Amino acid sequence: EAGVAQSPRYKIIEKRQSVAFWCNPISGHATLYWYQQILGQGPKLLIQFQNNGVVDDSQLPKDRFSAERLKGVDSTLKIQPAKLEDSAVYLCASSLRAGVYEQYFGPGTRLTVT
Amino acid sequence: LAKTTQPISMDSYEGQEVNITCSHNNIATNDYITWYQQFPSQGPRFIIQGYKTKVTNEVASLFIPADRKSSTLSLPRVSLSDTAVYYCLVGDMDTGFQKLVFGTGTRLLVSP
């Protein structure tokens, strides 16, 4: 079974630039999550999708972050404009359905903002 | 969401049994206890989940006392490849959109 795919794996941008991350969840998984993990900390949930609808985006900085999940499969997370404090690993995860604690994580995208 | 407390770091040697204890004094009746493992440069990986007493799988055992205010993840005969960060999470399985809340985890270092 293929895992959660993410791209790119690494990205370096200057502050005030924009960046986008892509995620392809495990086939058949209805729920998709984006997490931000700052060095030395645990992952923090940014947004959760159930199919193509948002069910939790309470910790998403909506003034600069946006995410979409068209057709309930792939998802993109965008930052515009980026700030230095956005430097982190962005993890995508998926699960069969909401409320399930076994989430499958991708390898993440390491973002460095200079 | 119940808050969890676990040691920041632990050291062990190959072949030893490692027990990581997590405190969750405010655990609610419907809450389950879940552990994740994270290797460097990888996303977290689900290890084990339990509600009470003992749960065992091919990777680890989870011990939960009767009052459920703490839990212990037991890794038998660790190897160098078990060096990772281990996260304890507590949450309500019955809530449709319950989210995972990760703390800082326990950094386990296994030495030869």
JSON list of C-alpha atoms in Angstrom, two decimals:
[
{"chain": "A", "resi": 1, "resn": "GLU", "atom": "CA", "xyz": [0.00, 0.00, 0.00]},
{"chain": "A", "resi": 2, "resn": "ALA", "atom": "CA", "xyz": [1.45, 3.37, -1.03]},
{"chain": "A", "resi": 3, "resn": "GLY", "atom": "CA", "xyz": [1.93, 5.86, 1.78]},
{"chain": "A", "resi": 4, "resn": "VAL", "atom": "CA", "xyz": [1.18, 9.55, 1.98]},
{"chain": "A", "resi": 5, "resn": "ALA", "atom": "CA", "xyz": [3.16, 11.44, -0.65]},
{"chain": "A", "resi": 6, "resn": "GLN", "atom": "CA", "xyz": [4.39, 15.00, -0.24]},
{"chain": "A", "resi": 7, "resn": "SER", "atom": "CA", "xyz": [6.35, 17.37, -2.41]},
{"chain": "A", "resi": 8, "resn": "PRO", "atom": "CA", "xyz": [8.68, 19.09, -2.45]},
{"chain": "A", "resi": 9, "resn": "ARG", "atom": "CA", "xyz": [10.79, 17.58, 0.33]},
{"chain": "A", "resi": 10, "resn": "TYR", "atom": "CA", "xyz": [12.76, 20.76, 0.85]},
{"chain": "A", "resi": 11, "resn": "LYS", "atom": "CA", "xyz": [12.14, 24.39, 0.03]},
{"chain": "A", "resi": 12, "resn": "ILE", "atom": "CA", "xyz": [14.13, 27.53, 0.72]},
{"chain": "A", "resi": 13, "resn": "ILE", "atom": "CA", "xyz": [12.52, 30.91, 0.13]},
{"chain": "A", "resi": 14, "resn": "GLU", "atom": "CA", "xyz": [13.02, 34.49, 1.20]},
{"chain": "A", "resi": 15, "resn": "LYS", "atom": "CA", "xyz": [10.59, 36.20, 3.53]},
{"chain": "A", "resi": 16, "resn": "ARG", "atom": "CA", "xyz": [7.58, 37.75, 1.85]},
{"chain": "A", "resi": 17, "resn": "GLN", "atom": "CA", "xyz": [7.71, 35.18, -0.96]},
{"chain": "A", "resi": 18, "resn": "SER", "atom": "CA", "xyz": [4.99, 32.62, -1.45]},
{"chain": "A", "resi": 19, "resn": "VAL", "atom": "CA", "xyz": [5.25, 28.83, -1.37]},
{"chain": "A", "resi": 20, "resn": "ALA", "atom": "CA", "xyz": [2.96, 25.86, -1.93]},
{"chain": "A", "resi": 21, "resn": "PHE", "atom": "CA", "xyz": [3.10, 22.29, -0.70]},
{"chain": "A", "resi": 22, "resn": "TRP", "atom": "CA", "xyz": [1.33, 19.31, -2.21]},
{"chain": "A", "resi": 23, "resn": "CYS", "atom": "CA", "xyz": [-0.02, 16.17, -0.55]},
{"chain": "A", "resi": 24, "resn": "ASN", "atom": "CA", "xyz": [-1.49, 12.97, -1.94]},
{"chain": "A", "resi": 25, "resn": "PRO", "atom": "CA", "xyz": [-3.10, 10.89, 0.82]},
{"chain": "A", "resi": 26, "resn": "ILE", "atom": "CA", "xyz": [-3.52, 7.14, 0.99]},
{"chain": "A", "resi": 27, "resn": "SER", "atom": "CA", "xyz": [-6.17, 5.99, -1.45]},
{"chain": "A", "resi": 28, "resn": "GLY", "atom": "CA", "xyz": [-9.58, 5.78, 0.17]},
{"chain": "A", "resi": 29, "resn": "HIS", "atom": "CA", "xyz": [-8.72, 7.92, 3.18]},
{"chain": "A", "resi": 30, "resn": "ALA", "atom": "CA", "xyz": [-11.48, 10.45, 3.71]},
{"chain": "A", "resi": 31, "resn": "THR", "atom": "CA", "xyz": [-9.70, 12.61, 6.25]},
{"chain": "A", "resi": 32, "resn": "LEU", "atom": "CA", "xyz": [-6.62, 14.69, 5.51]},
{"chain": "A", "resi": 33, "resn": "TYR", "atom": "CA", "xyz": [-4.57, 16.79, 7.92]},
{"chain": "A", "resi": 34, "resn": "TRP", "atom": "CA", "xyz": [-1.84, 19.40, 7.62]},
{"chain": "A", "resi": 35, "resn": "TYR", "atom": "CA", "xyz": [0.52, 19.84, 10.58]},
{"chain": "A", "resi": 36, "resn": "GLN", "atom": "CA", "xyz": [3.32, 22.30, 11.26]},
{"chain": "A", "resi": 37, "resn": "GLN", "atom": "CA", "xyz": [6.29, 21.01, 13.22]},
{"chain": "A", "resi": 38, "resn": "ILE", "atom": "CA", "xyz": [8.79, 23.53, 14.48]},
{"chain": "A", "resi": 39, "resn": "LEU", "atom": "CA", "xyz": [12.20, 22.18, 15.45]},
{"chain": "A", "resi": 40, "resn": "GLY", "atom": "CA", "xyz": [12.14, 20.60, 18.90]},
{"chain": "A", "resi": 41, "resn": "GLN", "atom": "CA", "xyz": [8.36, 20.61, 19.18]},
{"chain": "A", "resi": 42, "resn": "GLY", "atom": "CA", "xyz": [5.59, 18.16, 18.45]},
{"chain": "A", "resi": 43, "resn": "PRO", "atom": "CA", "xyz": [3.42, 18.58, 15.34]},
{"chain": "A", "resi": 44, "resn": "LYS", "atom": "CA", "xyz": [0.64, 21.17, 15.55]},
{"chain": "A", "resi": 45, "resn": "LEU", "atom": "CA", "xyz": [-2.55, 20.68, 13.56]},
{"chain": "A", "resi": 46, "resn": "LEU", "atom": "CA", "xyz": [-3.18, 23.49, 11.08]},
{"chain": "A", "resi": 47, "resn": "ILE", "atom": "CA", "xyz": [-6.21, 22.21, 9.20]},
{"chain": "A", "resi": 48, "resn": "GLN", "atom": "CA", "xyz": [-8.32, 19.07, 8.89]},
{"chain": "A", "resi": 49, "resn": "PHE", "atom": "CA", "xyz": [-10.41, 18.08, 5.88]},
{"chain": "A", "resi": 50, "resn": "GLN", "atom": "CA", "xyz": [-13.20, 15.54, 5.76]},
{"chain": "A", "resi": 51, "resn": "ASN", "atom": "CA", "xyz": [-13.44, 14.68, 2.05]},
{"chain": "A", "resi": 52, "resn": "ASN", "atom": "CA", "xyz": [-13.25, 18.15, 0.48]},
{"chain": "A", "resi": 53, "resn": "GLY", "atom": "CA", "xyz": [-14.75, 20.07, 3.39]},
{"chain": "A", "resi": 54, "resn": "VAL", "atom": "CA", "xyz": [-12.88, 21.82, 6.19]},
{"chain": "A", "resi": 55, "resn": "VAL", "atom": "CA", "xyz": [-13.81, 20.57, 9.66]},
{"chain": "A", "resi": 56, "resn": "ASP", "atom": "CA", "xyz": [-11.12, 22.29, 11.75]},
{"chain": "A", "resi": 57, "resn": "ASP", "atom": "CA", "xyz": [-8.92, 25.21, 10.80]},
{"chain": "A", "resi": 58, "resn": "SER", "atom": "CA", "xyz": [-8.84, 26.90, 14.19]},
{"chain": "A", "resi": 59, "resn": "GLN", "atom": "CA", "xyz": [-5.02, 27.02, 14.31]},
{"chain": "A", "resi": 60, "resn": "LEU", "atom": "CA", "xyz": [-4.45, 28.06, 10.71]},
{"chain": "A", "resi": 61, "resn": "PRO", "atom": "CA", "xyz": [-3.09, 31.64, 10.37]},
{"chain": "A", "resi": 62, "resn": "LYS", "atom": "CA", "xyz": [-5.67, 32.58, 7.81]},
{"chain": "A", "resi": 63, "resn": "ASP", "atom": "CA", "xyz": [-4.11, 35.92, 6.97]},
{"chain": "A", "resi": 64, "resn": "ARG", "atom": "CA", "xyz": [-1.24, 34.13, 5.24]},
{"chain": "A", "resi": 65, "resn": "PHE", "atom": "CA", "xyz": [-2.03, 30.41, 5.09]},
{"chain": "A", "resi": 66, "resn": "SER", "atom": "CA", "xyz": [-4.59, 28.74, 2.86]},
{"chain": "A", "resi": 67, "resn": "ALA", "atom": "CA", "xyz": [-5.37, 25.16, 1.99]},
{"chain": "A", "resi": 68, "resn": "GLU", "atom": "CA", "xyz": [-7.67, 23.33, -0.30]},
{"chain": "A", "resi": 69, "resn": "ARG", "atom": "CA", "xyz": [-8.59, 19.77, -1.08]},
{"chain": "A", "resi": 70, "resn": "LEU", "atom": "CA", "xyz": [-10.20, 19.64, -4.47]},
{"chain": "A", "resi": 71, "resn": "LYS", "atom": "CA", "xyz": [-12.28, 16.56, -5.29]},
{"chain": "A", "resi": 72, "resn": "GLY", "atom": "CA", "xyz": [-11.57, 15.17, -1.84]},
{"chain": "A", "resi": 73, "resn": "VAL", "atom": "CA", "xyz": [-8.21, 13.66, -2.78]},
{"chain": "A", "resi": 74, "resn": "ASP", "atom": "CA", "xyz": [-5.02, 15.75, -3.20]},
{"chain": "A", "resi": 75, "resn": "SER", "atom": "CA", "xyz": [-4.44, 18.83, -1.14]},
{"chain": "A", "resi": 76, "resn": "THR", "atom": "CA", "xyz": [-2.28, 21.93, -1.32]},
{"chain": "A", "resi": 77, "resn": "LEU", "atom": "CA", "xyz": [-1.16, 24.20, 1.49]},
{"chain": "A", "resi": 78, "resn": "LYS", "atom": "CA", "xyz": [-0.02, 27.71, 0.58]},
{"chain": "A", "resi": 79, "resn": "ILE", "atom": "CA", "xyz": [1.79, 30.41, 2.50]},
{"chain": "A", "resi": 80, "resn": "GLN", "atom": "CA", "xyz": [1.67, 33.95, 1.17]},
{"chain": "A", "resi": 81, "resn": "PRO", "atom": "CA", "xyz": [3.63, 35.94, 2.22]},
{"chain": "A", "resi": 82, "resn": "ALA", "atom": "CA", "xyz": [6.05, 33.82, 4.24]},
{"chain": "A", "resi": 83, "resn": "LYS", "atom": "CA", "xyz": [7.62, 35.00, 7.48]},
{"chain": "A", "resi": 84, "resn": "LEU", "atom": "CA", "xyz": [10.80, 33.85, 9.19]},
{"chain": "A", "resi": 85, "resn": "GLU", "atom": "CA", "xyz": [8.76, 32.08, 11.89]},
{"chain": "A", "resi": 86, "resn": "ASP", "atom": "CA", "xyz": [7.14, 29.87, 9.22]},
{"chain": "A", "resi": 87, "resn": "SER", "atom": "CA", "xyz": [10.38, 27.89, 8.99]},
{"chain": "A", "resi": 88, "resn": "ALA", "atom": "CA", "xyz": [9.29, 24.39, 9.96]},
{"chain": "A", "resi": 89, "resn": "VAL", "atom": "CA", "xyz": [8.45, 20.96, 8.62]},
{"chain": "A", "resi": 90, "resn": "TYR", "atom": "CA", "xyz": [4.98, 20.74, 7.12]},
{"chain": "A", "resi": 91, "resn": "LEU", "atom": "CA", "xyz": [3.49, 17.30, 7.54]},
{"chain": "A", "resi": 92, "resn": "CYS", "atom": "CA", "xyz": [0.50, 15.87, 5.74]},
{"chain": "A", "resi": 93, "resn": "ALA", "atom": "CA", "xyz": [-1.40, 12.95, 7.23]},
{"chain": "A", "resi": 94, "resn": "SER", "atom": "CA", "xyz": [-4.48, 10.97, 6.33]},
{"chain": "A", "resi": 95, "resn": "SER", "atom": "CA", "xyz": [-6.83, 8.58, 8.07]},
{"chain": "A", "resi": 96, "resn": "LEU", "atom": "CA", "xyz": [-9.63, 6.33, 6.98]},
{"chain": "A", "resi": 97, "resn": "ARG", "atom": "CA", "xyz": [-12.18, 8.59, 8.62]},
{"chain": "A", "resi": 98, "resn": "ALA", "atom": "CA", "xyz": [-12.42, 11.34, 11.21]},
{"chain": "A", "resi": 99, "resn": "GLY", "atom": "CA", "xyz": [-12.12, 10.42, 14.86]},
{"chain": "A", "resi": 100, "resn": "VAL", "atom": "CA", "xyz": [-9.62, 7.67, 14.12]},
{"chain": "A", "resi": 101, "resn": "TYR", "atom": "CA", "xyz": [-6.36, 7.99, 16.01]},
{"chain": "A", "resi": 102, "resn": "GLU", "atom": "CA", "xyz": [-4.28, 5.96, 13.58]},
{"chain": "A", "resi": 103, "resn": "GLN", "atom": "CA", "xyz": [-3.14, 8.65, 11.22]},
{"chain": "A", "resi": 104, "resn": "TYR", "atom": "CA", "xyz": [-0.61, 7.98, 8.49]},
{"chain": "A", "resi": 105, "resn": "PHE", "atom": "CA", "xyz": [1.97, 10.71, 8.01]},
{"chain": "A", "resi": 106, "resn": "GLY", "atom": "CA", "xyz": [3.97, 11.66, 4.96]},
{"chain": "A", "resi": 107, "resn": "PRO", "atom": "CA", "xyz": [7.70, 12.48, 5.10]},
{"chain": "A", "resi": 108, "resn": "GLY", "atom": "CA", "xyz": [7.06, 16.20, 5.32]},
{"chain": "A", "resi": 109, "resn": "THR", "atom": "CA", "xyz": [8.35, 19.29, 3.55]},
{"chain": "A", "resi": 110, "resn": "ARG", "atom": "CA", "xyz": [11.12, 21.17, 5.28]},
{"chain": "A", "resi": 111, "resn": "LEU", "atom": "CA", "xyz": [10.66, 24.90, 4.70]},
{"chain": "A", "resi": 112, "resn": "THR", "atom": "CA", "xyz": [13.40, 27.40, 5.41]},
{"chain": "A", "resi": 113, "resn": "VAL", "atom": "CA", "xyz": [12.53, 31.08, 5.22]},
{"chain": "A", "resi": 114, "resn": "THR", "atom": "CA", "xyz": [15.53, 33.42, 5.03]},
{"chain": "B", "resi": 1, "resn": "LEU", "atom": "CA", "xyz": [-8.37, 17.48, 25.83]},
{"chain": "B", "resi": 2, "resn": "ALA", "atom": "CA", "xyz": [-6.45, 15.97, 28.72]},
{"chain": "B", "resi": 3, "resn": "LYS", "atom": "CA", "xyz": [-2.94, 17.32, 29.16]},
{"chain": "B", "resi": 4, "resn": "THR", "atom": "CA", "xyz": [-0.11, 14.81, 29.18]},
{"chain": "B", "resi": 5, "resn": "THR", "atom": "CA", "xyz": [3.28, 14.96, 30.88]},
{"chain": "B", "resi": 6, "resn": "GLN", "atom": "CA", "xyz": [6.20, 12.75, 29.91]},
{"chain": "B", "resi": 7, "resn": "PRO", "atom": "CA", "xyz": [9.97, 12.86, 30.46]},
{"chain": "B", "resi": 8, "resn": "ILE", "atom": "CA", "xyz": [11.87, 15.03, 28.02]},
{"chain": "B", "resi": 9, "resn": "SER", "atom": "CA", "xyz": [14.51, 12.41, 27.37]},
{"chain": "B", "resi": 10, "resn": "MET", "atom": "CA", "xyz": [15.66, 8.90, 28.26]},
{"chain": "B", "resi": 11, "resn": "ASP", "atom": "CA", "xyz": [18.82, 6.93, 27.61]},
{"chain": "B", "resi": 12, "resn": "SER", "atom": "CA", "xyz": [19.13, 3.17, 27.22]},
{"chain": "B", "resi": 13, "resn": "TYR", "atom": "CA", "xyz": [21.40, 0.48, 25.84]},
{"chain": "B", "resi": 14, "resn": "GLU", "atom": "CA", "xyz": [20.75, -2.11, 23.19]},
{"chain": "B", "resi": 15, "resn": "GLY", "atom": "CA", "xyz": [18.91, -5.17, 24.45]},
{"chain": "B", "resi": 16, "resn": "GLN", "atom": "CA", "xyz": [17.37, -3.46, 27.46]},
{"chain": "B", "resi": 17, "resn": "GLU", "atom": "CA", "xyz": [13.67, -2.96, 28.11]},
{"chain": "B", "resi": 18, "resn": "VAL", "atom": "CA", "xyz": [12.58, 0.67, 28.07]},
{"chain": "B", "resi": 19, "resn": "ASN", "atom": "CA", "xyz": [9.53, 1.97, 29.89]},
{"chain": "B", "resi": 20, "resn": "ILE", "atom": "CA", "xyz": [8.27, 5.47, 29.16]},
{"chain": "B", "resi": 21, "resn": "THR", "atom": "CA", "xyz": [5.61, 6.74, 31.53]},
{"chain": "B", "resi": 22, "resn": "CYS", "atom": "CA", "xyz": [3.05, 9.37, 30.64]},
{"chain": "B", "resi": 23, "resn": "SER", "atom": "CA", "xyz": [0.95, 11.22, 33.20]},
{"chain": "B", "resi": 24, "resn": "HIS", "atom": "CA", "xyz": [-2.61, 12.27, 32.30]},
{"chain": "B", "resi": 25, "resn": "ASN", "atom": "CA", "xyz": [-4.34, 13.17, 35.55]},
{"chain": "B", "resi": 26, "resn": "ASN", "atom": "CA", "xyz": [-7.37, 14.77, 33.88]},
{"chain": "B", "resi": 27, "resn": "ILE", "atom": "CA", "xyz": [-8.20, 11.90, 31.55]},
{"chain": "B", "resi": 28, "resn": "ALA", "atom": "CA", "xyz": [-11.93, 11.67, 30.80]},
{"chain": "B", "resi": 29, "resn": "THR", "atom": "CA", "xyz": [-14.10, 8.57, 30.76]},
{"chain": "B", "resi": 30, "resn": "ASN", "atom": "CA", "xyz": [-14.26, 8.43, 26.96]},
{"chain": "B", "resi": 31, "resn": "ASP", "atom": "CA", "xyz": [-10.57, 9.14, 26.38]},
{"chain": "B", "resi": 32, "resn": "TYR", "atom": "CA", "xyz": [-8.20, 6.64, 24.82]},
{"chain": "B", "resi": 33, "resn": "ILE", "atom": "CA", "xyz": [-4.42, 6.69, 25.17]},
{"chain": "B", "resi": 34, "resn": "THR", "atom": "CA", "xyz": [-2.35, 6.63, 21.99]},
{"chain": "B", "resi": 35, "resn": "TRP", "atom": "CA", "xyz": [1.39, 6.54, 21.39]},
{"chain": "B", "resi": 36, "resn": "TYR", "atom": "CA", "xyz": [3.26, 7.69, 18.32]},
{"chain": "B", "resi": 37, "resn": "GLN", "atom": "CA", "xyz": [6.92, 7.29, 17.35]},
{"chain": "B", "resi": 38, "resn": "GLN", "atom": "CA", "xyz": [8.87, 9.76, 15.23]},
{"chain": "B", "resi": 39, "resn": "PHE", "atom": "CA", "xyz": [12.26, 9.16, 13.65]},
{"chain": "B", "resi": 40, "resn": "PRO", "atom": "CA", "xyz": [14.39, 12.08, 12.46]},
{"chain": "B", "resi": 41, "resn": "SER", "atom": "CA", "xyz": [13.27, 13.49, 9.12]},
{"chain": "B", "resi": 42, "resn": "GLN", "atom": "CA", "xyz": [10.09, 11.39, 9.13]},
{"chain": "B", "resi": 43, "resn": "GLY", "atom": "CA", "xyz": [6.49, 11.92, 10.10]},
{"chain": "B", "resi": 44, "resn": "PRO", "atom": "CA", "xyz": [5.12, 10.32, 13.30]},
{"chain": "B", "resi": 45, "resn": "ARG", "atom": "CA", "xyz": [4.04, 6.69, 13.18]},
{"chain": "B", "resi": 46, "resn": "PHE", "atom": "CA", "xyz": [1.24, 5.14, 15.20]},
{"chain": "B", "resi": 47, "resn": "ILE", "atom": "CA", "xyz": [2.53, 2.56, 17.69]},
{"chain": "B", "resi": 48, "resn": "ILE", "atom": "CA", "xyz": [-0.25, 1.48, 20.00]},
{"chain": "B", "resi": 49, "resn": "GLN", "atom": "CA", "xyz": [-3.53, 2.53, 21.56]},
{"chain": "B", "resi": 50, "resn": "GLY", "atom": "CA", "xyz": [-5.42, 1.43, 24.64]},
{"chain": "B", "resi": 51, "resn": "TYR", "atom": "CA", "xyz": [-8.21, 2.22, 27.06]},
{"chain": "B", "resi": 52, "resn": "LYS", "atom": "CA", "xyz": [-7.43, 0.18, 30.18]},
{"chain": "B", "resi": 53, "resn": "THR", "atom": "CA", "xyz": [-5.28, -2.68, 31.53]},
{"chain": "B", "resi": 54, "resn": "LYS", "atom": "CA", "xyz": [-2.75, -3.95, 29.00]},
{"chain": "B", "resi": 55, "resn": "VAL", "atom": "CA", "xyz": [-2.46, -3.89, 25.24]},
{"chain": "B", "resi": 56, "resn": "THR", "atom": "CA", "xyz": [0.30, -5.64, 23.33]},
{"chain": "B", "resi": 57, "resn": "ASN", "atom": "CA", "xyz": [1.25, -5.71, 19.67]},
{"chain": "B", "resi": 58, "resn": "GLU", "atom": "CA", "xyz": [4.32, -6.73, 17.71]},
{"chain": "B", "resi": 59, "resn": "VAL", "atom": "CA", "xyz": [6.11, -3.48, 18.53]},
{"chain": "B", "resi": 60, "resn": "ALA", "atom": "CA", "xyz": [5.26, -2.56, 22.13]},
{"chain": "B", "resi": 61, "resn": "SER", "atom": "CA", "xyz": [3.08, -3.03, 25.18]},
{"chain": "B", "resi": 62, "resn": "LEU", "atom": "CA", "xyz": [0.94, -0.41, 26.83]},
{"chain": "B", "resi": 63, "resn": "PHE", "atom": "CA", "xyz": [0.15, -0.68, 30.52]},
{"chain": "B", "resi": 64, "resn": "ILE", "atom": "CA", "xyz": [-2.71, 1.35, 31.95]},
{"chain": "B", "resi": 65, "resn": "PRO", "atom": "CA", "xyz": [-3.54, 1.17, 35.69]},
{"chain": "B", "resi": 66, "resn": "ALA", "atom": "CA", "xyz": [-7.09, 1.04, 36.97]},
{"chain": "B", "resi": 67, "resn": "ASP", "atom": "CA", "xyz": [-7.29, 4.80, 37.67]},
{"chain": "B", "resi": 68, "resn": "ARG", "atom": "CA", "xyz": [-6.03, 5.54, 34.13]},
{"chain": "B", "resi": 69, "resn": "LYS", "atom": "CA", "xyz": [-4.18, 8.64, 35.35]},
{"chain": "B", "resi": 70, "resn": "SER", "atom": "CA", "xyz": [-0.97, 7.39, 33.80]},
{"chain": "B", "resi": 71, "resn": "SER", "atom": "CA", "xyz": [0.22, 4.91, 31.21]},
{"chain": "B", "resi": 72, "resn": "THR", "atom": "CA", "xyz": [3.50, 3.20, 30.42]},
{"chain": "B", "resi": 73, "resn": "LEU", "atom": "CA", "xyz": [4.80, 2.37, 26.99]},
{"chain": "B", "resi": 74, "resn": "SER", "atom": "CA", "xyz": [7.13, -0.63, 27.18]},
{"chain": "B", "resi": 75, "resn": "LEU", "atom": "CA", "xyz": [9.63, -1.38, 24.42]},
{"chain": "B", "resi": 76, "resn": "PRO", "atom": "CA", "xyz": [11.20, -4.83, 24.87]},
{"chain": "B", "resi": 77, "resn": "ARG", "atom": "CA", "xyz": [14.87, -5.33, 24.00]},
{"chain": "B", "resi": 78, "resn": "VAL", "atom": "CA", "xyz": [15.48, -2.03, 22.27]},
{"chain": "B", "resi": 79, "resn": "SER", "atom": "CA", "xyz": [17.90, -1.66, 19.38]},
{"chain": "B", "resi": 80, "resn": "LEU", "atom": "CA", "xyz": [19.71, 1.35, 17.96]},
{"chain": "B", "resi": 81, "resn": "SER", "atom": "CA", "xyz": [16.86, 1.79, 15.49]},
{"chain": "B", "resi": 82, "resn": "ASP", "atom": "CA", "xyz": [14.45, 2.52, 18.35]},
{"chain": "B", "resi": 83, "resn": "THR", "atom": "CA", "xyz": [16.16, 5.87, 18.86]},
{"chain": "B", "resi": 84, "resn": "ALA", "atom": "CA", "xyz": [13.30, 8.29, 18.24]},
{"chain": "B", "resi": 85, "resn": "VAL", "atom": "CA", "xyz": [10.86, 10.68, 19.87]},
{"chain": "B", "resi": 86, "resn": "TYR", "atom": "CA", "xyz": [7.83, 9.05, 21.48]},
{"chain": "B", "resi": 87, "resn": "TYR", "atom": "CA", "xyz": [4.59, 10.98, 21.92]},
{"chain": "B", "resi": 88, "resn": "CYS", "atom": "CA", "xyz": [1.77, 10.17, 24.34]},
{"chain": "B", "resi": 89, "resn": "LEU", "atom": "CA", "xyz": [-1.65, 11.51, 23.36]},
{"chain": "B", "resi": 90, "resn": "VAL", "atom": "CA", "xyz": [-5.03, 11.33, 25.06]},
{"chain": "B", "resi": 91, "resn": "GLY", "atom": "CA", "xyz": [-8.35, 11.96, 23.39]},
{"chain": "B", "resi": 92, "resn": "ASP", "atom": "CA", "xyz": [-11.97, 11.03, 22.95]},
{"chain": "B", "resi": 93, "resn": "MET", "atom": "CA", "xyz": [-12.52, 8.33, 20.33]},
{"chain": "B", "resi": 94, "resn": "ASP", "atom": "CA", "xyz": [-16.24, 8.95, 20.28]},
{"chain": "B", "resi": 95, "resn": "THR", "atom": "CA", "xyz": [-15.95, 12.51, 19.01]},
{"chain": "B", "resi": 96, "resn": "GLY", "atom": "CA", "xyz": [-16.20, 12.52, 15.25]},
{"chain": "B", "resi": 97, "resn": "PHE", "atom": "CA", "xyz": [-13.59, 15.17, 14.64]},
{"chain": "B", "resi": 98, "resn": "GLN", "atom": "CA", "xyz": [-11.23, 14.72, 17.54]},
{"chain": "B", "resi": 99, "resn": "LYS", "atom": "CA", "xyz": [-7.81, 16.05, 16.72]},
{"chain": "B", "resi": 100, "resn": "LEU", "atom": "CA", "xyz": [-4.40, 14.83, 17.81]},
{"chain": "B", "resi": 101, "resn": "VAL", "atom": "CA", "xyz": [-2.59, 17.21, 20.16]},
{"chain": "B", "resi": 102, "resn": "PHE", "atom": "CA", "xyz": [1.10, 16.44, 20.36]},
{"chain": "B", "resi": 103, "resn": "GLY", "atom": "CA", "xyz": [3.30, 17.55, 23.26]},
{"chain": "B", "resi": 104, "resn": "THR", "atom": "CA", "xyz": [7.08, 17.73, 23.05]},
{"chain": "B", "resi": 105, "resn": "GLY", "atom": "CA", "xyz": [7.44, 13.96, 23.49]},
{"chain": "B", "resi": 106, "resn": "THR", "atom": "CA", "xyz": [10.20, 11.85, 25.02]},
{"chain": "B", "resi": 107, "resn": "ARG", "atom": "CA", "xyz": [13.46, 11.66, 23.15]},
{"chain": "B", "resi": 108, "resn": "LEU", "atom": "CA", "xyz": [14.84, 8.12, 23.53]},
{"chain": "B", "resi": 109, "resn": "LEU", "atom": "CA", "xyz": [18.50, 7.54, 22.77]},
{"chain": "B", "resi": 110, "resn": "VAL", "atom": "CA", "xyz": [19.66, 3.93, 22.49]},
{"chain": "B", "resi": 111, "resn": "SER", "atom": "CA", "xyz": [23.39, 3.38, 22.65]},
{"chain": "B", "resi": 112, "resn": "PRO", "atom": "CA", "xyz": [25.50, 0.30, 21.76]}
]
